[in-house]
C-alpha positions as a Markdown table, in Angstrom:
| # | Residue | x | y | z |
|---|---|---|---|---|
| 1 | Met | 14.4 | -16.9 | -9.0 |
| 2 | Gly | 11.3 | -18.7 | -10.1 |
| 3 | Gly | 10.5 | -22.1 | -11.5 |
| 4 | Ala | 7.6 | -22.6 | -9.0 |
| 5 | Val | 5.1 | -23.5 | -11.7 |
| 6 | Ser | 5.2 | -25.2 | -15.1 |
| 7 | Ala | 6.0 | -23.3 | -18.2 |
| 8 | Gly | 3.0 | -22.2 | -20.3 |
| 9 | Glu | 2.4 | -22.5 | -24.1 |
| 10 | Asp | 1.2 | -18.9 | -24.1 |
| 11 | Asn | 0.4 | -16.1 | -21.7 |
| 12 | Asp | -3.1 | -17.5 | -20.8 |
| 13 | Asp | -1.6 | -20.9 | -20.2 |
| 14 | Leu | 1.0 | -19.3 | -17.8 |
| 15 | Ile | -1.7 | -17.5 | -15.9 |
| 16 | Asp | -3.7 | -20.8 | -15.6 |
| 17 | Asn | -0.7 | -22.4 | -14.0 |
| 18 | Leu | -0.1 | -19.5 | -11.6 |
| 19 | Lys | -3.8 | -19.7 | -10.6 |
| 20 | Glu | -3.6 | -23.4 | -10.1 |
| 21 | Ala | -0.5 | -22.9 | -7.9 |
| 22 | Gln | -2.4 | -20.2 | -5.9 |
| 23 | Tyr | 0.0 | -17.4 | -6.8 |
| 24 | Ile | -2.8 | -15.5 | -8.4 |
| 25 | Arg | -5.8 | -15.5 | -6.1 |
| 26 | Thr | -8.0 | -12.5 | -7.0 |
| 27 | Glu | -10.0 | -11.7 | -10.1 |
| 28 | Arg | -8.5 | -8.2 | -10.5 |
| 29 | Val | -4.9 | -9.5 | -10.5 |
| 30 | Glu | -5.9 | -12.3 | -12.9 |
| 31 | Gln | -7.5 | -9.8 | -15.4 |
| 32 | Ala | -4.4 | -7.6 | -15.3 |
| 33 | Phe | -2.0 | -10.5 | -16.0 |
| 34 | Arg | -4.1 | -11.8 | -18.9 |
| 35 | Ala | -4.3 | -8.3 | -20.4 |
| 36 | Ile | -0.6 | -7.8 | -20.7 |
| 37 | Asp | 1.3 | -10.4 | -22.7 |
| 38 | Arg | 4.6 | -11.0 | -20.9 |
| 39 | Ala | 6.3 | -11.8 | -24.2 |
| 40 | Asp | 5.8 | -8.2 | -25.3 |
| 41 | Tyr | 8.4 | -7.1 | -22.8 |
| 42 | Tyr | 11.1 | -9.5 | -24.1 |
| 43 | Leu | 13.6 | -8.7 | -26.8 |
| 44 | Glu | 12.6 | -10.3 | -30.0 |
| 45 | Gly | 15.2 | -13.2 | -29.9 |
| 46 | Tyr | 14.2 | -14.2 | -26.4 |
| 47 | Arg | 10.4 | -14.4 | -26.5 |
| 48 | Asp | 10.4 | -18.2 | -26.4 |
| 49 | Asn | 11.4 | -18.0 | -22.7 |
| 50 | Ala | 8.6 | -15.5 | -21.8 |
| 51 | Tyr | 6.1 | -18.1 | -20.5 |
| 52 | Lys | 8.6 | -19.9 | -18.2 |
| 53 | Asp | 8.4 | -19.1 | -14.5 |
| 54 | Leu | 11.9 | -17.7 | -14.5 |
| 55 | Ala | 13.5 | -14.3 | -14.2 |
| 56 | Trp | 15.1 | -12.9 | -17.3 |
| 57 | Lys | 18.0 | -10.4 | -17.8 |
| 58 | His | 19.7 | -9.0 | -20.8 |
| 59 | Gly | 22.1 | -6.1 | -20.2 |
| 60 | Asn | 20.2 | -3.7 | -17.9 |
| 61 | Ile | 16.8 | -5.1 | -18.9 |
| 62 | His | 15.3 | -7.4 | -16.3 |
| 63 | Leu | 12.1 | -9.1 | -15.5 |
| 64 | Ser | 11.3 | -11.0 | -12.3 |
| 65 | Ala | 9.8 | -14.5 | -12.4 |
| 66 | Pro | 6.0 | -14.5 | -13.0 |
| 67 | Cys | 5.4 | -16.1 | -9.5 |
| 68 | Ile | 7.2 | -13.2 | -7.9 |
| 69 | Tyr | 5.1 | -10.6 | -9.8 |
| 70 | Ser | 2.0 | -12.5 | -8.8 |
| 71 | Glu | 2.8 | -12.4 | -5.1 |
| 72 | Val | 3.7 | -8.7 | -5.4 |
| 73 | Met | 0.4 | -7.8 | -7.1 |
| 74 | Glu | -1.6 | -9.8 | -4.5 |
| 75 | Ala | 0.3 | -8.3 | -1.6 |
| 76 | Leu | -0.2 | -4.7 | -2.7 |
| 77 | Lys | -4.0 | -5.1 | -2.3 |
| 78 | Leu | -4.7 | -2.8 | -5.3 |
| 79 | His | -8.0 | -1.2 | -6.1 |
| 80 | Pro | -9.1 | 1.8 | -8.3 |
| 81 | Gly | -8.0 | 5.3 | -7.4 |
| 82 | Leu | -4.9 | 4.5 | -5.4 |
| 83 | Ser | -1.5 | 6.1 | -5.8 |
| 84 | Phe | 1.4 | 3.8 | -6.6 |
| 85 | Leu | 5.2 | 4.3 | -6.6 |
| 86 | Asn | 7.5 | 1.7 | -8.2 |
| 87 | Leu | 11.1 | 2.0 | -7.1 |
| 88 | Gly | 13.2 | 0.2 | -9.7 |
| 89 | Ser | 10.4 | 0.2 | -12.3 |
| 90 | Gly | 12.5 | -1.5 | -15.0 |
| 91 | Thr | 10.6 | -2.4 | -18.2 |
| 92 | Gly | 7.3 | -1.1 | -16.9 |
| 93 | Tyr | 5.6 | -4.5 | -17.1 |
| 94 | Leu | 4.5 | -4.4 | -13.5 |
| 95 | Ser | 3.6 | -0.7 | -13.6 |
| 96 | Thr | 1.4 | -1.3 | -16.6 |
| 97 | Met | -0.5 | -4.1 | -15.0 |
| 98 | Val | -1.0 | -2.0 | -11.9 |
| 99 | Gly | -2.3 | 0.8 | -14.1 |
| 100 | Leu | -5.1 | -1.4 | -15.3 |
| 101 | Ile | -6.3 | -1.8 | -11.7 |
| 102 | Leu | -5.8 | 1.8 | -10.6 |
| 103 | Gly | -8.0 | 3.3 | -13.3 |
| 104 | Pro | -7.9 | 6.8 | -14.7 |
| 105 | Phe | -8.0 | 8.6 | -11.3 |
| 106 | Gly | -5.0 | 6.8 | -9.7 |
| 107 | Ile | -1.4 | 7.9 | -9.7 |
| 108 | Asn | 1.3 | 5.6 | -11.2 |
| 109 | His | 4.9 | 6.7 | -10.8 |
| 110 | Gly | 8.1 | 4.8 | -11.5 |
| 111 | Val | 11.8 | 5.5 | -10.8 |
| 112 | Glu | 14.5 | 3.6 | -12.7 |
| 113 | Ile | 18.3 | 4.1 | -12.4 |
| 114 | His | 19.1 | 3.1 | -16.0 |
| 115 | Ala | 18.2 | 5.7 | -18.7 |
| 116 | Asp | 18.2 | 3.0 | -21.5 |
| 117 | Val | 15.7 | 0.9 | -19.5 |
| 118 | Val | 13.4 | 4.0 | -19.0 |
| 119 | Asp | 13.5 | 4.5 | -22.8 |
| 120 | Tyr | 12.6 | 0.8 | -23.2 |
| 121 | Ala | 9.7 | 1.1 | -20.7 |
| 122 | Arg | 8.3 | 4.1 | -22.5 |
| 123 | Glu | 8.5 | 2.3 | -25.8 |
| 124 | Lys | 6.7 | -0.7 | -24.5 |
| 125 | Leu | 4.0 | 1.5 | -22.8 |
| 126 | Asp | 3.5 | 3.3 | -26.1 |
| 127 | Asn | 3.1 | 0.0 | -27.9 |
| 128 | Phe | 0.5 | -1.1 | -25.4 |
| 129 | Ile | -1.6 | 2.0 | -25.7 |
| 130 | Lys | -1.4 | 2.1 | -29.5 |
| 131 | Lys | -1.6 | -1.6 | -30.4 |
| 132 | Ser | -2.8 | -3.9 | -27.6 |
| 133 | Asp | -6.3 | -5.3 | -27.9 |
| 134 | Ser | -6.6 | -5.1 | -24.1 |
| 135 | Phe | -6.3 | -1.3 | -23.9 |
| 136 | Asp | -9.9 | -0.6 | -24.8 |
| 137 | Lys | -11.2 | -3.1 | -22.2 |
| 138 | Phe | -9.9 | -1.2 | -19.2 |
| 139 | Glu | -9.7 | 2.3 | -17.8 |
| 140 | Phe | -6.0 | 2.9 | -17.5 |
| 141 | Cys | -3.7 | 4.9 | -15.2 |
| 142 | Glu | -0.7 | 5.5 | -17.4 |
| 143 | Pro | 2.7 | 5.1 | -15.7 |
| 144 | Val | 5.1 | 8.0 | -15.6 |
| 145 | Phe | 8.8 | 7.1 | -15.4 |
| 146 | Val | 11.8 | 9.1 | -14.3 |
| 147 | Val | 15.5 | 8.3 | -14.4 |
| 148 | Gly | 17.4 | 8.2 | -11.1 |
| 149 | Asn | 18.5 | 6.2 | -8.1 |
| 150 | Cys | 15.6 | 5.6 | -5.8 |
| 151 | Ile | 17.8 | 6.1 | -2.8 |
| 152 | Asp | 18.3 | 9.7 | -4.0 |
| 153 | Val | 14.6 | 10.5 | -4.4 |
| 154 | Leu | 13.4 | 13.8 | -2.8 |
| 155 | Ser | 10.1 | 12.9 | -1.1 |
| 156 | Asp | 8.9 | 16.5 | -0.9 |
| 157 | Asn | 6.3 | 15.2 | 1.5 |
| 158 | Leu | 4.7 | 13.2 | -1.4 |
| 159 | Gln | 3.5 | 9.9 | -0.1 |
| 160 | Tyr | 1.7 | 7.0 | -1.8 |
| 161 | Asp | -0.9 | 4.4 | -1.0 |
| 162 | Arg | 1.1 | 1.6 | -2.4 |
| 163 | Val | 4.9 | 1.3 | -2.8 |
| 164 | Tyr | 7.0 | -1.5 | -4.3 |
| 165 | Cys | 10.8 | -1.8 | -4.5 |
| 166 | Gly | 12.2 | -4.1 | -7.2 |
| 167 | Ala | 15.7 | -4.5 | -5.7 |
| 168 | Gly | 17.0 | -6.1 | -2.5 |
| 169 | Val | 16.7 | -3.6 | 0.4 |
| 170 | Gln | 19.3 | -3.6 | 3.1 |
| 171 | Lys | 17.9 | -3.4 | 6.6 |
| 172 | Asp | 19.4 | 0.1 | 7.2 |
| 173 | His | 17.3 | 1.4 | 4.3 |
| 174 | Glu | 14.0 | 0.1 | 5.7 |
| 175 | Asn | 13.0 | 3.4 | 7.4 |
| 176 | Tyr | 13.9 | 5.3 | 4.2 |
| 177 | Met | 11.5 | 3.2 | 2.2 |
| 178 | Lys | 8.7 | 3.7 | 4.8 |
| 179 | Ile | 8.9 | 7.5 | 4.3 |
| 180 | Phe | 7.1 | 7.2 | 1.0 |
| 181 | Leu | 4.1 | 5.4 | 2.5 |
| 182 | Lys | 0.8 | 7.0 | 3.7 |
| 183 | Val | -0.9 | 5.8 | 6.8 |
| 184 | Gly | -3.0 | 2.8 | 5.8 |
| 185 | Gly | -0.7 | 2.2 | 2.9 |
| 186 | Val | 1.1 | -1.0 | 1.8 |
| 187 | Leu | 4.9 | -1.4 | 1.1 |
| 188 | Val | 6.2 | -4.5 | -0.6 |
| 189 | Met | 9.9 | -5.1 | -1.0 |
| 190 | Pro | 12.5 | -7.8 | -0.8 |
| 191 | Met | 14.5 | -7.5 | 2.4 |
| 192 | Glu | 16.9 | -10.0 | 4.0 |
| 193 | Asp | 16.0 | -12.7 | 1.4 |
| 194 | Gln | 12.2 | -12.4 | 2.1 |
| 195 | Leu | 9.5 | -10.7 | 0.0 |
| 196 | Thr | 8.1 | -8.5 | 2.8 |
| 197 | Gln | 4.8 | -6.7 | 3.1 |
| 198 | Ile | 4.7 | -3.7 | 5.5 |
| 199 | Ile | 1.4 | -2.0 | 6.3 |
| 200 | Arg | 1.5 | 1.4 | 7.9 |
| 201 | Thr | -1.2 | 1.2 | 10.6 |
| 202 | Gly | -0.5 | 4.6 | 12.2 |
| 203 | Gln | 1.9 | 7.5 | 12.2 |
| 204 | Asn | 4.6 | 5.4 | 13.9 |
| 205 | Thr | 3.2 | 1.9 | 13.8 |
| 206 | Trp | 3.7 | -0.8 | 11.3 |
| 207 | Glu | 2.7 | -4.4 | 10.6 |
| 208 | Thr | 5.3 | -6.6 | 8.9 |
| 209 | Lys | 4.7 | -9.9 | 7.2 |
| 210 | Asn | 7.1 | -12.2 | 5.3 |
| 211 | Ile | 5.5 | -13.5 | 2.1 |
| 212 | Leu | 8.0 | -15.6 | 0.2 |
| 213 | Ala | 11.7 | -16.5 | 0.2 |
| 214 | Val | 13.4 | -14.6 | -2.7 |
| 215 | Ser | 16.7 | -13.6 | -4.0 |
| 216 | Phe | 17.1 | -10.1 | -5.5 |
| 217 | Ala | 20.1 | -8.1 | -6.6 |
| 218 | Pro | 20.7 | -5.4 | -4.0 |
| 219 | Leu | 20.0 | -1.7 | -4.4 |
| 220 | Ile | 22.7 | 0.2 | -6.2 |
| 221 | Gln | 24.3 | 2.5 | -3.7 |
| 222 | Pro | 24.8 | 6.2 | -4.8 |
| 223 | Asn | 28.4 | 7.3 | -5.4 |
| 224 | Arg | 29.2 | 9.8 | -2.6 |
| 225 | Ser | 32.8 | 10.6 | -3.7 |
| 226 | Asp | 34.0 | 14.2 | -3.9 |
| 227 | Cys | 34.5 | 14.0 | -7.7 |
| 228 | Phe | 31.1 | 12.7 | -8.3 |
| 229 | Lys | 28.0 | 13.6 | -6.4 |
| 230 | Ser | 24.6 | 11.9 | -7.0 |
| 231 | Glu | 21.9 | 14.2 | -8.2 |
| 232 | Asn | 18.7 | 14.3 | -6.2 |
| 233 | Val | 15.8 | 12.7 | -8.1 |
| 234 | Lys | 12.4 | 14.5 | -8.3 |
| 235 | Leu | 9.3 | 12.4 | -8.5 |
| 236 | Pro | 6.9 | 13.2 | -11.3 |
| 237 | Pro | 4.4 | 16.0 | -10.5 |
| 238 | Val | 0.8 | 15.1 | -9.6 |
| 239 | Thr | -1.3 | 16.8 | -12.2 |
| 240 | Val | -5.1 | 17.4 | -12.4 |
| 241 | Arg | -6.8 | 16.1 | -15.5 |
| 242 | Cys | -8.0 | 18.7 | -17.9 |
| 243 | Leu | -11.7 | 18.9 | -18.8 |
| 244 | Gln | -11.1 | 17.5 | -22.3 |
| 245 | Asp | -9.4 | 14.4 | -20.8 |
| 246 | Leu | -12.2 | 13.9 | -18.3 |
| 247 | Ala | -14.8 | 14.1 | -21.0 |
| 248 | Arg | -13.0 | 11.4 | -23.0 |
| 249 | Ile | -12.9 | 9.1 | -19.8 |
| 250 | Tyr | -16.6 | 9.5 | -19.2 |
| 251 | Ile | -17.6 | 9.1 | -22.9 |
| 252 | Arg | -15.6 | 5.9 | -23.2 |
| 253 | Arg | -17.0 | 4.6 | -19.9 |
| 254 | Asn | -20.6 | 5.3 | -20.8 |
| 255 | Leu | -20.1 | 3.7 | -24.2 |
| 256 | Arg | -18.4 | 0.6 | -22.6 |
| 257 | Asn | -21.3 | 0.3 | -20.1 |
| 258 | Leu | -23.9 | 0.6 | -22.9 |
| 259 | Ile | -22.1 | -2.1 | -25.0 |
| 260 | Asn | -22.0 | -4.5 | -21.9 |
| 261 | Gln | -25.7 | -3.9 | -21.2 |
| 262 | Glu | -26.6 | -4.6 | -24.8 |
| 263 | Ser | -24.5 | -7.7 | -24.9 |
| 264 | Gln | -26.0 | -9.1 | -21.7 |
| 265 | Ala | -29.5 | -8.4 | -22.9 |
| 266 | Lys | -28.8 | -10.3 | -26.1 |
| 267 | Asn | -26.6 | -13.1 | -24.9 |
| 268 | Gly | -27.0 | -13.1 | -21.1 |
| 269 | Pro | -24.0 | -12.7 | -18.8 |
| 270 | Gln | -20.6 | -13.1 | -20.5 |
| 271 | Lys | -18.8 | -16.3 | -19.6 |
| 272 | Val | -15.2 | -16.9 | -20.2 |
| 273 | Ala | -14.8 | -20.0 | -22.3 |
| 274 | Pro | -12.4 | -22.6 | -20.7 |
| 275 | Lys | -9.1 | -22.7 | -22.4 |
| 276 | Arg | -8.7 | -25.9 | -24.5 |
| 277 | Lys | -5.4 | -27.7 | -23.9 |
| 278 | Arg | -3.8 | -30.3 | -26.1 |
| 279 | Lys | -4.3 | -33.8 | -24.9 |
| 280 | Lys | -1.2 | -35.9 | -24.4 |
| 281 | Leu | -1.6 | -39.3 | -25.9 |
| 282 | Arg | -0.3 | -42.3 | -24.1 |
| 283 | Arg | 0.5 | -45.2 | -26.4 |
| 284 | Arg | 1.1 | -48.7 | -25.4 |
| 285 | Lys | 4.0 | -50.5 | -26.9 |
| 286 | Ile | 3.2 | -54.2 | -27.5 |
| 287 | Asp | 6.0 | -56.7 | -28.0 |
| 288 | Thr | 5.5 | -60.4 | -28.8 |
| 289 | Tyr | 8.0 | -63.3 | -28.6 |
| 290 | Val | 8.2 | -66.5 | -30.6 |
| 291 | Phe | 10.2 | -69.7 | -30.0 |
| 292 | Val | 12.5 | -70.8 | -32.8 |
| 293 | Gly | 14.0 | -74.0 | -31.7 |
| 294 | Asn | 15.2 | -73.3 | -28.1 |
| 295 | Gln | 15.6 | -69.6 | -28.6 |
| 296 | Leu | 13.1 | -66.9 | -27.6 |
| 297 | Ile | 13.1 | -64.2 | -30.4 |
| 298 | Pro | 11.2 | -60.9 | -30.1 |
| 299 | Gln | 8.7 | -60.4 | -32.9 |
| 300 | Pro | 7.2 | -57.0 | -34.0 |
| 301 | Phe | 3.5 | -57.0 | -33.6 |
| 302 | Asp | 1.1 | -54.5 | -35.2 |
| 303 | Ser | -1.7 | -53.8 | -32.7 |
| 304 | Asp | -5.1 | -52.9 | -34.0 |
| 305 | Glu | -5.7 | -51.1 | -30.7 |
| 306 | Glu | -2.5 | -49.1 | -31.2 |
| 307 | Asp | -3.5 | -48.2 | -34.7 |
| 308 | Lys | -6.9 | -47.0 | -33.6 |
| 309 | Met | -5.3 | -44.9 | -30.8 |
| 310 | Glu | -2.9 | -43.3 | -33.4 |
| 311 | Glu | -5.8 | -42.6 | -35.8 |
| 312 | Asn | -7.9 | -41.1 | -33.0 |
| 313 | Gly | -5.0 | -39.0 | -31.8 |
| 314 | Glu | -4.3 | -37.7 | -35.3 |
| 315 | Glu | -8.0 | -36.9 | -35.9 |
| 316 | Glu | -8.2 | -35.1 | -32.5 |
| 317 | Glu | -5.0 | -33.2 | -33.2 |
| 318 | Lys | -6.4 | -32.2 | -36.6 |
| 319 | Glu | -9.8 | -31.0 | -35.2 |
| 320 | Leu | -8.0 | -29.0 | -32.5 |
| 321 | Asn | -5.7 | -27.3 | -35.0 |
| 322 | Glu | -8.7 | -26.4 | -37.2 |
| 323 | Ser | -10.5 | -24.9 | -34.3 |
| 324 | Phe | -7.5 | -22.8 | -33.5 |
| 325 | Lys | -7.3 | -21.6 | -37.1 |
| 326 | Gln | -11.0 | -20.7 | -37.1 |
| 327 | Glu | -10.7 | -18.6 | -34.0 |
| 328 | Glu | -10.5 | -14.9 | -34.8 |
| 329 | Pro | -9.9 | -12.1 | -32.4 |
| 330 | Pro | -13.2 | -10.6 | -31.1 |
| 331 | Pro | -14.2 | -7.3 | -32.6 |
| 332 | Asn | -13.3 | -4.1 | -30.7 |
| 333 | Leu | -16.9 | -3.0 | -30.0 |
| 334 | Leu | -15.8 | 0.1 | -28.2 |
| 335 | Arg | -13.8 | 1.3 | -31.1 |
| 336 | Glu | -16.5 | 0.4 | -33.6 |
| 337 | Arg | -19.1 | 2.4 | -31.5 |
| 338 | Ile | -16.8 | 5.4 | -31.3 |
| 339 | Leu | -16.2 | 5.4 | -35.1 |
| 340 | Ser | -19.9 | 5.2 | -35.8 |
| 341 | Leu | -20.7 | 8.4 | -33.8 |
| 342 | Pro | -21.7 | 11.5 | -35.8 |
| 343 | Leu | -18.5 | 13.4 | -34.8 |
| 344 | Pro | -15.6 | 15.0 | -36.6 |
| 345 | Glu | -12.8 | 12.6 | -37.5 |
| 346 | Ser | -10.4 | 14.5 | -35.3 |
| 347 | Leu | -12.6 | 14.0 | -32.2 |
| 348 | Lys | -13.1 | 10.3 | -33.0 |
| 349 | Ala | -9.3 | 10.0 | -33.2 |
| 350 | Tyr | -9.0 | 11.6 | -29.8 |
| 351 | Leu | -11.6 | 9.3 | -28.3 |
| 352 | Thr | -9.7 | 6.3 | -29.6 |
| 353 | Phe | -6.4 | 7.6 | -28.3 |
| 354 | Tyr | -5.3 | 7.8 | -31.9 |
| 355 | Arg | -5.1 | 4.0 | -32.1 |
| 356 | Gln | -4.9 | 2.5 | -35.5 |
| 357 | Lys | -6.9 | -0.6 | -34.7 |
């Protein structure tokens, strides 16, 4: 499923295309998509396909098409402090983007049936926290993943503000999915070949809206045979942050706000520079013909105009390449400010989440 928008040269280019096609419509969703490079969730030999609007699957690892994730993120109507449950959390790509919007006081849980995919998701999450330049630009709600079949989840009266299911839901499982949703909450799931948004308006009242025609693999049904009984799946516990963790959140927040204030006072409001795209050159082919006797014979002709176009195109390409080479990643001002504080090195390391850059 996918192919609704043109392929991008890189992650930003893909997001530009999704915005232009109106799949991404809000600033929060756009910022989350730009912060997480989709290629980071591909296996090394398949990264060339990361910026195409197509689903990708290798073994148990699966990513939906970017246009699908865009519609899901928009339909969930996310904002800071919400609780989120991802049923069929897969690589953790969607859960990580959601975590950037929920912030440090949200809840971010995922259930995935394949243990190897949960290991893969935890590895990708660890790489994002330790290595991504985007991590210090956001307050993050770290996803917590558990292994199990989402149909075997014990709700234990735990309900969420937002729920997403990443597999095709049969109609007879609709009410089961609704159990996880708080009043006022939003459930998004593929059902009967439609990406469906369900809002719980009351204890027993719901509003349902079809968003997009989709095709998803169906939920894997638990094995109920006598020789093998499915184990009930426990959702991650909801924990209260310790005082040390709260202190780190507020220190980083205050430093980030101070840096933004200093930057605005010095340079004015920050503006995002428009992304420069390579220009495609259209060259005219000029053919001439000469008469030799009674025959009309094509004759090659060197056009000064064509030569100039080629020269201008080459110069433009050279300038563009040089500008790309000169671009350097912006400094991590938050990290620099933390490392400059008169604090023990162990405390600085804690405040930077033990990141190496």
